[in-house]
mmCIF file of C-alpha atoms and ligand atoms in Angstrom:
data_model
loop_
_atom_site.group_PDB
_atom_site.id
_atom_site.type_symbol
_atom_site.label_atom_id
_atom_site.label_comp_id
_atom_site.label_asym_id
_atom_site.label_seq_id
_atom_site.Cartn_x
_atom_site.Cartn_y
_atom_site.Cartn_z
ATOM 1 C CA MET A 1 187.706 79.973 89.728
ATOM 2 C CA THR A 2 186.045 76.581 89.435
ATOM 3 C CA THR A 3 182.836 77.704 91.079
ATOM 4 C CA ASP A 4 182.963 81.066 89.265
ATOM 5 C CA LEU A 5 183.117 79.357 85.853
ATOM 6 C CA ASP A 6 180.401 76.843 86.713
ATOM 7 C CA GLN A 7 178.228 79.587 88.108
ATOM 8 C CA LEU A 8 178.786 81.763 85.022
ATOM 9 C CA ARG A 9 177.912 78.842 82.701
ATOM 10 C CA THR A 10 174.718 78.140 84.632
ATOM 11 C CA ASP A 11 173.747 81.820 84.668
ATOM 12 C CA LEU A 12 174.459 82.359 80.979
ATOM 13 C CA LEU A 13 172.623 79.206 79.866
ATOM 14 C CA ALA A 14 169.671 80.224 82.042
ATOM 15 C CA SER A 15 169.540 83.708 80.503
ATOM 16 C CA ILE A 16 169.730 82.203 77.030
ATOM 17 C CA ASP A 17 166.826 79.936 77.900
ATOM 18 C CA ALA A 18 164.876 82.810 79.360
ATOM 19 C CA ALA A 19 165.424 85.191 76.434
ATOM 20 C CA GLY A 20 161.924 85.898 75.112
ATOM 21 C CA SER A 21 162.877 87.589 71.862
ATOM 22 C CA LEU A 22 165.666 87.743 69.305
ATOM 23 C CA ASP A 23 166.647 91.156 70.737
ATOM 24 C CA ALA A 24 166.855 89.791 74.274
ATOM 25 C CA LEU A 25 168.913 86.860 73.018
ATOM 26 C CA ASP A 26 171.297 89.221 71.254
ATOM 27 C CA ALA A 27 171.692 91.197 74.467
ATOM 28 C CA VAL A 28 172.777 87.962 76.223
ATOM 29 C CA ARG A 29 175.222 87.295 73.383
ATOM 30 C CA VAL A 30 176.777 90.759 73.735
ATOM 31 C CA HIS A 31 176.879 90.370 77.512
ATOM 32 C CA ALA A 32 178.772 87.027 77.178
ATOM 33 C CA LEU A 33 180.724 87.124 73.957
ATOM 34 C CA GLY A 34 180.884 90.818 72.984
ATOM 35 C CA LYS A 35 184.081 92.863 73.217
ATOM 36 C CA GLN A 36 183.380 93.677 76.865
ATOM 37 C CA GLY A 37 181.587 90.394 77.485
ATOM 38 C CA ALA A 38 182.072 88.133 80.482
ATOM 39 C CA VAL A 39 183.484 85.182 78.528
ATOM 40 C CA THR A 40 185.646 87.442 76.395
ATOM 41 C CA GLY A 41 187.007 88.934 79.631
ATOM 42 C CA LEU A 42 187.925 85.471 80.872
ATOM 43 C CA LEU A 43 189.705 84.628 77.627
ATOM 44 C CA LYS A 44 191.772 87.758 78.030
ATOM 45 C CA THR A 45 193.005 86.548 81.457
ATOM 46 C CA LEU A 46 194.690 83.521 79.841
ATOM 47 C CA GLY A 47 197.662 85.586 78.672
ATOM 48 C CA ALA A 48 198.648 86.500 82.214
ATOM 49 C CA MET A 49 198.483 82.950 83.547
ATOM 50 C CA SER A 50 201.330 80.607 84.221
ATOM 51 C CA PRO A 51 201.578 77.750 81.710
ATOM 52 C CA GLU A 52 200.271 75.229 84.265
ATOM 53 C CA GLU A 53 197.339 77.429 85.195
ATOM 54 C CA ARG A 54 196.591 78.087 81.522
ATOM 55 C CA GLN A 55 196.655 74.366 80.797
ATOM 56 C CA ALA A 56 194.165 73.700 83.558
ATOM 57 C CA THR A 57 191.809 76.651 83.042
ATOM 58 C CA GLY A 58 192.155 77.333 79.271
ATOM 59 C CA PRO A 59 190.106 74.339 78.041
ATOM 60 C CA ARG A 60 187.375 75.101 80.548
ATOM 61 C CA ILE A 61 187.043 78.714 79.400
ATOM 62 C CA HIS A 62 187.072 77.623 75.752
ATOM 63 C CA SER A 63 184.462 74.970 76.488
ATOM 64 C CA LEU A 64 182.357 77.629 78.216
ATOM 65 C CA ARG A 65 182.594 79.867 75.155
ATOM 66 C CA GLU A 66 181.635 76.990 72.902
ATOM 67 C CA ALA A 67 178.688 75.959 75.074
ATOM 68 C CA VAL A 68 177.372 79.528 75.195
ATOM 69 C CA THR A 69 177.823 80.009 71.412
ATOM 70 C CA GLU A 70 176.024 76.763 70.678
ATOM 71 C CA ALA A 71 173.212 77.461 73.126
ATOM 72 C CA ILE A 72 172.640 80.888 71.555
ATOM 73 C CA ALA A 73 172.574 79.397 68.034
ATOM 74 C CA ALA A 74 170.172 76.647 69.102
ATOM 75 C CA ARG A 75 167.887 79.093 70.913
ATOM 76 C CA LYS A 76 167.920 81.396 67.907
ATOM 77 C CA ALA A 77 166.996 78.575 65.527
ATOM 78 C CA THR A 78 164.113 77.522 67.798
ATOM 79 C CA MET A 79 162.842 81.067 68.067
ATOM 80 C CA GLU A 80 162.974 81.574 64.293
ATOM 81 C CA ARG A 81 161.137 78.297 63.641
ATOM 82 C CA ASP A 82 158.477 79.195 66.235
ATOM 83 C CA ALA A 83 158.038 82.611 64.629
ATOM 84 C CA LEU A 84 157.604 81.039 61.182
ATOM 85 C CA ASP A 85 155.142 78.466 62.523
ATOM 86 C CA ALA A 86 153.132 81.207 64.184
ATOM 87 C CA ARG A 87 153.108 83.232 60.960
ATOM 88 C CA LEU A 88 152.028 80.271 58.854
ATOM 89 C CA ALA A 89 149.302 79.388 61.342
ATOM 90 C CA GLY A 90 148.121 83.007 61.358
ATOM 91 C CA GLU A 91 148.050 83.229 57.582
ATOM 92 C CA THR A 92 146.078 80.025 57.017
ATOM 93 C CA LEU A 93 143.095 80.517 54.738
ATOM 94 C CA ASP A 94 140.478 77.765 54.615
ATOM 95 C CA MET A 95 139.374 77.765 50.991
ATOM 96 C CA THR A 96 136.511 75.411 51.793
ATOM 97 C CA LEU A 97 134.744 77.876 54.091
ATOM 98 C CA PRO A 98 131.558 79.357 52.594
ATOM 99 C CA VAL A 99 131.832 82.953 51.349
ATOM 100 C CA ASP A 100 129.451 85.174 53.238
ATOM 101 C CA LEU A 101 129.823 88.239 51.014
ATOM 102 C CA PRO A 102 126.684 89.013 49.038
ATOM 103 C CA ALA A 103 127.043 87.993 45.371
ATOM 104 C CA THR A 104 127.176 91.149 43.277
ATOM 105 C CA GLY A 105 126.452 91.552 39.587
ATOM 106 C CA GLY A 106 123.860 89.654 37.673
ATOM 107 C CA VAL A 107 123.359 87.345 34.727
ATOM 108 C CA HIS A 108 122.039 88.942 31.518
ATOM 109 C CA PRO A 109 118.765 87.398 30.308
ATOM 110 C CA VAL A 110 120.498 86.279 27.085
ATOM 111 C CA SER A 111 123.149 84.395 29.076
ATOM 112 C CA GLN A 112 120.439 83.009 31.320
ATOM 113 C CA VAL A 113 118.471 81.667 28.341
ATOM 114 C CA MET A 114 121.651 80.190 26.821
ATOM 115 C CA ASP A 115 122.309 78.388 30.130
ATOM 116 C CA GLU A 116 118.730 77.149 30.196
ATOM 117 C CA LEU A 117 119.042 75.860 26.605
ATOM 118 C CA ALA A 118 122.301 74.062 27.375
ATOM 119 C CA GLU A 119 120.696 72.465 30.434
ATOM 120 C CA ILE A 120 117.543 71.324 28.621
ATOM 121 C CA PHE A 121 119.385 69.968 25.582
ATOM 122 C CA ALA A 122 122.136 68.315 27.637
ATOM 123 C CA ASP A 123 119.355 66.258 29.190
ATOM 124 C CA LEU A 124 118.357 65.152 25.661
ATOM 125 C CA GLY A 125 121.954 64.192 24.818
ATOM 126 C CA PHE A 126 122.985 67.319 22.878
ATOM 127 C CA ALA A 127 126.468 68.843 23.232
ATOM 128 C CA VAL A 128 127.130 72.581 22.853
ATOM 129 C CA ALA A 129 129.112 73.455 19.697
ATOM 130 C CA THR A 130 130.615 76.780 18.649
ATOM 131 C CA GLY A 131 131.938 78.455 15.526
ATOM 132 C CA PRO A 132 133.605 81.763 14.621
ATOM 133 C CA GLU A 133 131.597 85.001 14.429
ATOM 134 C CA ILE A 134 133.769 86.178 11.526
ATOM 135 C CA GLU A 135 132.957 83.418 9.077
ATOM 136 C CA ASP A 136 133.927 82.663 5.486
ATOM 137 C CA ASP A 137 131.121 82.753 2.942
ATOM 138 C CA TRP A 138 131.469 79.049 2.178
ATOM 139 C CA HIS A 139 130.438 78.057 5.712
ATOM 140 C CA ASN A 140 127.887 80.863 6.073
ATOM 141 C CA PHE A 141 126.264 80.390 2.638
ATOM 142 C CA SER A 142 127.593 77.959 -0.013
ATOM 143 C CA ALA A 143 127.867 74.861 2.185
ATOM 144 C CA LEU A 144 124.301 75.561 3.353
ATOM 145 C CA ASN A 145 123.045 75.362 -0.225
ATOM 146 C CA ILE A 146 122.930 79.136 -0.651
ATOM 147 C CA PRO A 147 125.024 79.649 -3.832
ATOM 148 C CA GLU A 148 126.399 83.051 -4.800
ATOM 149 C CA THR A 149 123.446 83.971 -6.996
ATOM 150 C CA HIS A 150 120.855 82.876 -4.450
ATOM 151 C CA PRO A 151 118.463 85.651 -3.358
ATOM 152 C CA ALA A 152 118.833 84.518 0.289
ATOM 153 C CA ARG A 153 122.296 86.061 0.306
ATOM 154 C CA ALA A 154 120.791 89.475 -0.305
ATOM 155 C CA MET A 155 117.945 88.764 2.144
ATOM 156 C CA HIS A 156 120.405 88.310 4.974
ATOM 157 C CA ASP A 157 121.600 91.972 4.967
ATOM 158 C CA THR A 158 125.094 90.671 5.391
ATOM 159 C CA PHE A 159 127.963 92.634 6.933
ATOM 160 C CA TYR A 160 131.040 91.955 4.814
ATOM 161 C CA VAL A 161 134.418 92.222 6.487
ATOM 162 C CA GLU A 162 137.197 94.112 4.680
ATOM 163 C CA PRO A 163 140.802 94.791 5.658
ATOM 164 C CA ASN A 164 141.254 98.140 7.372
ATOM 165 C CA THR A 165 144.449 99.065 5.539
ATOM 166 C CA THR A 166 145.664 100.404 2.177
ATOM 167 C CA ASP A 167 148.702 98.095 2.209
ATOM 168 C CA ARG A 168 148.466 96.554 -1.279
ATOM 169 C CA GLU A 169 150.015 93.274 -0.250
ATOM 170 C CA ILE A 170 147.533 92.676 2.556
ATOM 171 C CA VAL A 171 144.583 93.901 0.489
ATOM 172 C CA ASP A 172 145.504 91.650 -2.488
ATOM 173 C CA LYS A 173 145.994 88.649 -0.254
ATOM 174 C CA TRP A 174 142.670 89.345 1.430
ATOM 175 C CA TRP A 175 140.681 89.508 -1.830
ATOM 176 C CA ASN A 176 142.384 86.375 -3.134
ATOM 177 C CA GLY A 177 141.121 84.518 -0.070
ATOM 178 C CA PRO A 178 137.503 83.634 0.770
ATOM 179 C CA ASN A 179 135.047 86.482 1.374
ATOM 180 C CA MET A 180 134.619 87.004 5.067
ATOM 181 C CA VAL A 181 131.338 87.994 6.694
ATOM 182 C CA LEU A 182 129.972 88.497 10.189
ATOM 183 C CA ARG A 183 127.938 85.303 10.343
ATOM 184 C CA THR A 184 124.306 86.046 9.562
ATOM 185 C CA HIS A 185 123.027 82.976 11.407
ATOM 186 C CA THR A 186 124.317 80.107 13.562
ATOM 187 C CA SER A 187 123.683 77.593 10.744
ATOM 188 C CA PRO A 188 127.371 77.513 9.637
ATOM 189 C CA VAL A 189 128.068 75.691 12.915
ATOM 190 C CA GLN A 190 126.067 72.779 11.414
ATOM 191 C CA ILE A 191 128.798 72.370 8.804
ATOM 192 C CA ARG A 192 131.615 72.790 11.327
ATOM 193 C CA ALA A 193 130.062 70.269 13.723
ATOM 194 C CA MET A 194 129.593 67.677 10.949
ATOM 195 C CA LYS A 195 133.165 68.202 9.722
ATOM 196 C CA ALA A 196 134.456 67.839 13.282
ATOM 197 C CA ALA A 197 132.598 64.534 13.678
ATOM 198 C CA GLY A 198 134.325 63.207 10.561
ATOM 199 C CA GLY A 199 131.445 61.798 8.512
ATOM 200 C CA THR A 200 131.150 58.567 10.464
ATOM 201 C CA LYS A 201 129.517 59.333 13.817
ATOM 202 C CA PRO A 202 126.055 60.668 14.688
ATOM 203 C CA VAL A 203 125.933 64.390 15.559
ATOM 204 C CA ARG A 204 123.699 65.911 18.207
ATOM 205 C CA ILE A 205 124.496 69.546 18.989
ATOM 206 C CA ILE A 206 123.056 72.927 19.789
ATOM 207 C CA ALA A 207 125.038 76.046 18.887
ATOM 208 C CA PRO A 208 124.008 79.211 20.704
ATOM 209 C CA GLY A 209 125.813 82.437 19.829
ATOM 210 C CA ARG A 210 125.997 85.917 18.359
ATOM 211 C CA THR A 211 124.827 86.649 14.850
ATOM 212 C CA TYR A 212 124.818 89.877 12.789
ATOM 213 C CA ARG A 213 122.609 91.552 10.199
ATOM 214 C CA SER A 214 122.383 95.123 9.025
ATOM 215 C CA ASP A 215 118.957 95.765 10.515
ATOM 216 C CA SER A 216 117.651 97.891 13.393
ATOM 217 C CA ASP A 217 114.195 98.574 14.879
ATOM 218 C CA ALA A 218 112.206 97.565 17.995
ATOM 219 C CA THR A 219 112.493 93.879 17.150
ATOM 220 C CA HIS A 220 115.829 93.844 15.267
ATOM 221 C CA THR A 221 119.331 94.801 16.393
ATOM 222 C CA PRO A 222 122.476 94.547 14.197
ATOM 223 C CA MET A 223 123.870 92.014 16.681
ATOM 224 C CA PHE A 224 121.474 89.408 18.002
ATOM 225 C CA HIS A 225 121.539 85.821 19.229
ATOM 226 C CA GLN A 226 120.433 82.547 17.744
ATOM 227 C CA VAL A 227 120.545 78.930 18.736
ATOM 228 C CA GLU A 228 121.009 76.243 16.121
ATOM 229 C CA GLY A 229 120.107 72.609 16.645
ATOM 230 C CA LEU A 230 121.370 69.720 14.550
ATOM 231 C CA VAL A 231 120.898 65.964 14.661
ATOM 232 C CA ILE A 232 122.591 63.716 12.106
ATOM 233 C CA ASP A 233 122.020 59.980 12.391
ATOM 234 C CA LYS A 234 120.483 57.067 10.518
ATOM 235 C CA GLY A 235 116.712 56.745 10.178
ATOM 236 C CA ILE A 236 115.909 60.269 11.370
ATOM 237 C CA THR A 237 112.416 61.552 10.505
ATOM 238 C CA MET A 238 110.315 64.659 11.020
ATOM 239 C CA GLY A 239 108.712 62.840 13.955
ATOM 240 C CA HIS A 240 112.025 63.129 15.818
ATOM 241 C CA LEU A 241 112.144 66.828 14.977
ATOM 242 C CA LYS A 242 108.642 67.512 16.254
ATOM 243 C CA TRP A 243 109.104 65.519 19.476
ATOM 244 C CA THR A 244 112.418 67.254 20.194
ATOM 245 C CA LEU A 245 110.988 70.754 19.677
ATOM 246 C CA GLU A 246 107.905 69.988 21.739
ATOM 247 C CA THR A 247 109.989 68.565 24.599
ATOM 248 C CA PHE A 248 112.341 71.550 24.452
ATOM 249 C CA LEU A 249 109.572 74.188 24.418
ATOM 250 C CA LYS A 250 107.682 72.517 27.283
ATOM 251 C CA ALA A 251 110.832 72.448 29.396
ATOM 252 C CA PHE A 252 111.800 76.000 28.430
ATOM 253 C CA PHE A 253 108.423 77.657 29.075
ATOM 254 C CA GLU A 254 107.804 75.323 32.015
ATOM 255 C CA ARG A 255 104.266 74.501 30.836
ATOM 256 C CA ASP A 256 102.637 71.288 29.635
ATOM 257 C CA ASP A 257 100.000 72.989 27.487
ATOM 258 C CA ILE A 258 102.437 73.923 24.704
ATOM 259 C CA VAL A 259 100.925 73.275 21.284
ATOM 260 C CA LEU A 260 103.030 73.294 18.099
ATOM 261 C CA ARG A 261 101.970 73.886 14.532
ATOM 262 C CA LEU A 262 104.409 72.995 11.764
ATOM 263 C CA ARG A 263 103.809 75.122 8.656
ATOM 264 C CA PRO A 264 105.408 74.208 5.305
ATOM 265 C CA SER A 265 108.071 76.757 4.484
ATOM 266 C CA TYR A 266 111.303 77.221 2.596
ATOM 267 C CA PHE A 267 114.906 77.323 3.745
ATOM 268 C CA PRO A 268 117.734 76.512 1.326
ATOM 269 C CA PHE A 269 119.434 74.176 3.832
ATOM 270 C CA THR A 270 116.416 72.007 4.693
ATOM 271 C CA GLU A 271 114.047 69.898 2.587
ATOM 272 C CA PRO A 272 111.264 69.723 3.556
ATOM 273 C CA SER A 273 111.257 72.882 5.678
ATOM 274 C CA ALA A 274 108.804 73.901 8.350
ATOM 275 C CA GLU A 275 108.169 77.031 10.295
ATOM 276 C CA VAL A 276 107.115 76.256 13.839
ATOM 277 C CA ASP A 277 104.338 78.240 15.481
ATOM 278 C CA VAL A 278 103.535 77.983 19.176
ATOM 279 C CA GLY A 279 100.072 78.548 20.581
ATOM 280 C CA PHE A 280 99.592 81.510 22.923
ATOM 281 C CA SER A 281 96.788 82.787 25.115
ATOM 282 C CA ILE A 282 95.950 86.335 26.186
ATOM 283 C CA VAL A 283 96.419 86.996 29.913
ATOM 284 C CA ASN A 284 95.713 90.551 31.156
ATOM 285 C CA GLY A 285 95.959 91.829 27.622
ATOM 286 C CA LYS A 286 99.391 90.224 27.085
ATOM 287 C CA ARG A 287 100.345 87.265 24.933
ATOM 288 C CA VAL A 288 101.521 84.323 27.019
ATOM 289 C CA ILE A 289 102.971 81.128 25.527
ATOM 290 C CA GLY A 290 100.683 78.133 26.128
ATOM 291 C CA GLY A 291 97.128 77.368 25.116
ATOM 292 C CA ALA A 292 95.915 78.006 21.579
ATOM 293 C CA GLU A 293 94.091 81.350 21.305
ATOM 294 C CA GLY A 294 96.520 82.372 18.578
ATOM 295 C CA TRP A 295 99.770 81.290 16.903
ATOM 296 C CA MET A 296 103.209 82.826 17.142
ATOM 297 C CA GLU A 297 106.146 81.894 14.933
ATOM 298 C CA VAL A 298 109.187 80.954 17.013
ATOM 299 C CA LEU A 299 111.396 78.601 15.001
ATOM 300 C CA GLY A 300 112.648 77.607 11.576
ATOM 301 C CA SER A 301 113.340 73.941 11.012
ATOM 302 C CA GLY A 302 113.413 71.037 8.616
ATOM 303 C CA MET A 303 115.141 67.896 7.424
ATOM 304 C CA VAL A 304 118.761 68.631 6.564
ATOM 305 C CA HIS A 305 119.159 69.016 2.781
ATOM 306 C CA ARG A 306 121.161 66.264 1.035
ATOM 307 C CA LYS A 307 123.608 68.851 -0.265
ATOM 308 C CA VAL A 308 124.228 70.140 3.268
ATOM 309 C CA ILE A 309 124.795 66.611 4.584
ATOM 310 C CA ALA A 310 127.312 66.091 1.769
ATOM 311 C CA ALA A 311 129.005 69.460 2.442
ATOM 312 C CA GLY A 312 129.430 68.356 6.054
ATOM 313 C CA GLY A 313 131.289 65.251 4.879
ATOM 314 C CA TYR A 314 128.473 62.700 5.337
ATOM 315 C CA ASP A 315 126.957 60.364 2.728
ATOM 316 C CA PRO A 316 123.337 61.567 2.261
ATOM 317 C CA ASP A 317 122.260 58.095 1.106
ATOM 318 C CA GLU A 318 123.120 56.754 4.539
ATOM 319 C CA TRP A 319 122.665 59.657 6.931
ATOM 320 C CA GLN A 320 119.677 61.896 7.572
ATOM 321 C CA GLY A 321 119.081 64.640 10.022
ATOM 322 C CA PHE A 322 116.953 67.497 11.216
ATOM 323 C CA ALA A 323 117.908 71.048 12.092
ATOM 324 C CA PHE A 324 116.285 74.061 13.662
ATOM 325 C CA GLY A 325 117.162 77.667 14.333
ATOM 326 C CA CYS A 326 115.655 80.145 16.694
ATOM 327 C CA GLY A 327 116.232 83.664 18.033
ATOM 328 C CA ILE A 328 117.456 83.579 21.641
ATOM 329 C CA ASP A 329 116.565 87.205 22.345
ATOM 330 C CA ARG A 330 113.038 86.472 21.159
ATOM 331 C CA LEU A 331 112.824 83.430 23.466
ATOM 332 C CA ALA A 332 113.939 85.612 26.374
ATOM 333 C CA MET A 333 111.340 88.272 25.540
ATOM 334 C CA LEU A 334 108.565 85.688 25.330
ATOM 335 C CA LYS A 335 109.521 84.027 28.599
ATOM 336 C CA TYR A 336 110.502 87.043 30.706
ATOM 337 C CA GLY A 337 108.203 89.696 29.247
ATOM 338 C CA MET A 338 110.474 92.419 27.789
ATOM 339 C CA ASP A 339 109.006 94.212 24.806
ATOM 340 C CA ASP A 340 111.875 96.214 23.270
ATOM 341 C CA LEU A 341 114.829 94.251 21.965
ATOM 342 C CA ARG A 342 117.093 97.316 21.755
ATOM 343 C CA ALA A 343 117.140 97.637 25.566
ATOM 344 C CA PHE A 344 118.910 94.242 25.732
ATOM 345 C CA PHE A 345 122.121 95.809 24.481
ATOM 346 C CA ASP A 346 121.978 99.361 25.912
ATOM 347 C CA GLY A 347 123.870 98.375 29.060
ATOM 348 C CA ASP A 348 121.426 100.340 31.260
ATOM 349 C CA LEU A 349 122.019 99.133 34.811
ATOM 350 C CA ARG A 350 118.403 99.759 35.827
ATOM 351 C CA TRP A 351 117.205 97.432 33.053
ATOM 352 C CA LEU A 352 119.837 94.837 33.952
ATOM 353 C CA LYS A 353 118.870 94.965 37.649
ATOM 354 C CA HIS A 354 115.212 94.542 36.732
ATOM 355 C CA TYR A 355 115.572 91.744 34.179
ATOM 356 C CA GLY A 356 118.905 90.197 35.250
ATOM 357 C CA PHE A 357 119.324 86.971 37.209
ATOM 358 C CA GLY A 358 121.192 86.170 40.422
ATOM 359 C CA ALA A 359 124.847 85.367 39.743
ATOM 360 C CA LEU A 360 124.647 82.116 41.708
ATOM 361 C CA ASP A 361 121.224 80.959 40.477
ATOM 362 C CA VAL A 362 122.283 78.320 37.989
ATOM 363 C CA PRO A 363 119.402 76.826 36.001
ATOM 364 C CA THR A 364 118.851 73.105 36.573
ATOM 365 C CA LEU A 365 116.127 70.776 35.412
ATOM 366 C CA SER A 366 115.409 69.655 38.964
ATOM 367 C CA GLY A 367 115.480 73.154 40.507
ATOM 368 C CA GLY A 368 113.652 74.809 37.613
ATOM 369 C CA VAL A 369 115.349 76.207 34.512
ATOM 370 C CA GLY A 370 113.766 79.606 34.997
ATOM 371 C CA ALA A 371 114.877 81.690 37.969
HETATM 372 N N1 DAH B 1 119.273 80.038 9.713
HETATM 373 C C1 DAH B 1 117.880 80.433 9.678
HETATM 374 C C2 DAH B 1 117.777 81.943 9.875
HETATM 375 O O1 DAH B 1 118.662 82.544 10.364
HETATM 376 C C3 DAH B 1 117.085 79.744 10.741
HETATM 377 C C4 DAH B 1 116.945 78.278 10.483
HETATM 378 C C5 DAH B 1 115.857 77.804 9.784
HETATM 379 C C6 DAH B 1 117.876 77.384 10.944
HETATM 380 C C7 DAH B 1 115.703 76.455 9.523
HETATM 381 C C8 DAH B 1 117.735 76.018 10.704
HETATM 382 C C9 DAH B 1 116.640 75.572 9.992
HETATM 383 O O2 DAH B 1 118.629 75.127 11.140
HETATM 384 O O3 DAH B 1 116.500 74.256 9.766
HETATM 385 O O4 DAH B 1 116.771 82.497 9.542
#
C-alpha cells in the first residue's frame, strides 16, 4: 500500500506536469478525482478498513487527494497565465512604426492655400481667428461702419437668413432679434477678434474662411473664400501695411520680383483705403504674378477706421491699425493656374486629382509653402 500510494502520487503529479493543454489536464483530473478515478477509488476503500488501518492509511489518501487537487489548480493557473501572456504578446501593436500604406485622398487647393497663409503669417506673428458664417448684421455691417442706409449693404448681394417655420412664436422672436445674414466677407472677424482681446492688448490675426454672396459666373460663386488680416497696436502706419503685404505676397508666390501698387480707394471700414495691385508678366500667353508688364488687383486694404476701432472696444485716440481682405480662391487660381472658379466646388474627382495636393505634404516655410 505504501509503495502503491507513493507511486500513484508520483505518477499523477508527473502527468499533471506533463499535461500540455487544459483538455489534457482535465483528463488527468477525471482519471484521478472523477467518479471512477484512482484517488476516488482509494477513498472508497476506507469504509471497509479496520479502524487501525483507516487511521494509518486515511490521512495519506486524503493528503494524496489534496496534493493532486492543488497541483491541478496550480498547473491550470500557470497554463491560463501563459495563454494570456501569449495572446497579449501576439496582439501587440507598435503605434510608433511607420505606416507603409499609400496616403489616399488629397488636399483641396483652397485648403492648401489656407494652410500656406497660416504658415506665412504665423512666421510674422499672426494668429488664426475665426467667426460664425451665419452672422448678425451688426458684426457684418454696422460695426464695420456700414449703417443700414449705406449703399454697400445693397452692393454685397447679401443672403438673409429667415426661420424655416410658420410657428408664430419662433417667427416673432426671430424678427425681434438681430437680422441674420450669411456673412458677406470675413471682415466681421475683425470686430470679434478685437472684442476677444478686450481693448487693452495688441491684435495680430488673419481670418480665413467661407463667405457668401448672391452672385454666380466664371469668377463668382455664391460661396467663396476670403482671408482677412488685422493688426491693432500703437503707432501703426501704412508703412507697416505695405511691408506686411509685400512680405506675404513674396512668400506666397515664392518670388522676389513682386511689385505692389497701392491705389487710393474706398471701403467704409478703412480710412484711408487702398486697393493693392500686383505686377504680372506674360509667359506663354498667360499672366504670371511677378514682374511689371501689367497690374492685377488682388487685395483691399487700409488703415482701420476710428469708428471700427471703437466698435471693437478700443480707444481710437490711442490705438491704430491696418486691415486687408483678399479672395482665397483667386489667390489659388493665380498661383496654381486654374481659370474657372466654378470647378472649385463641383466635386469632380478628376479636377481634384489634377489640382489637389498630397495629403501628407504640409506646407512649411523651410520646405516651400507651395507643393
Ligand atoms: N471686406 C472687403 C470685401 O469683401 C475686403 C476688404 C477691403 C477687407 C479692405 C479689408 C479691407 O479688411 O481693409 O470686399
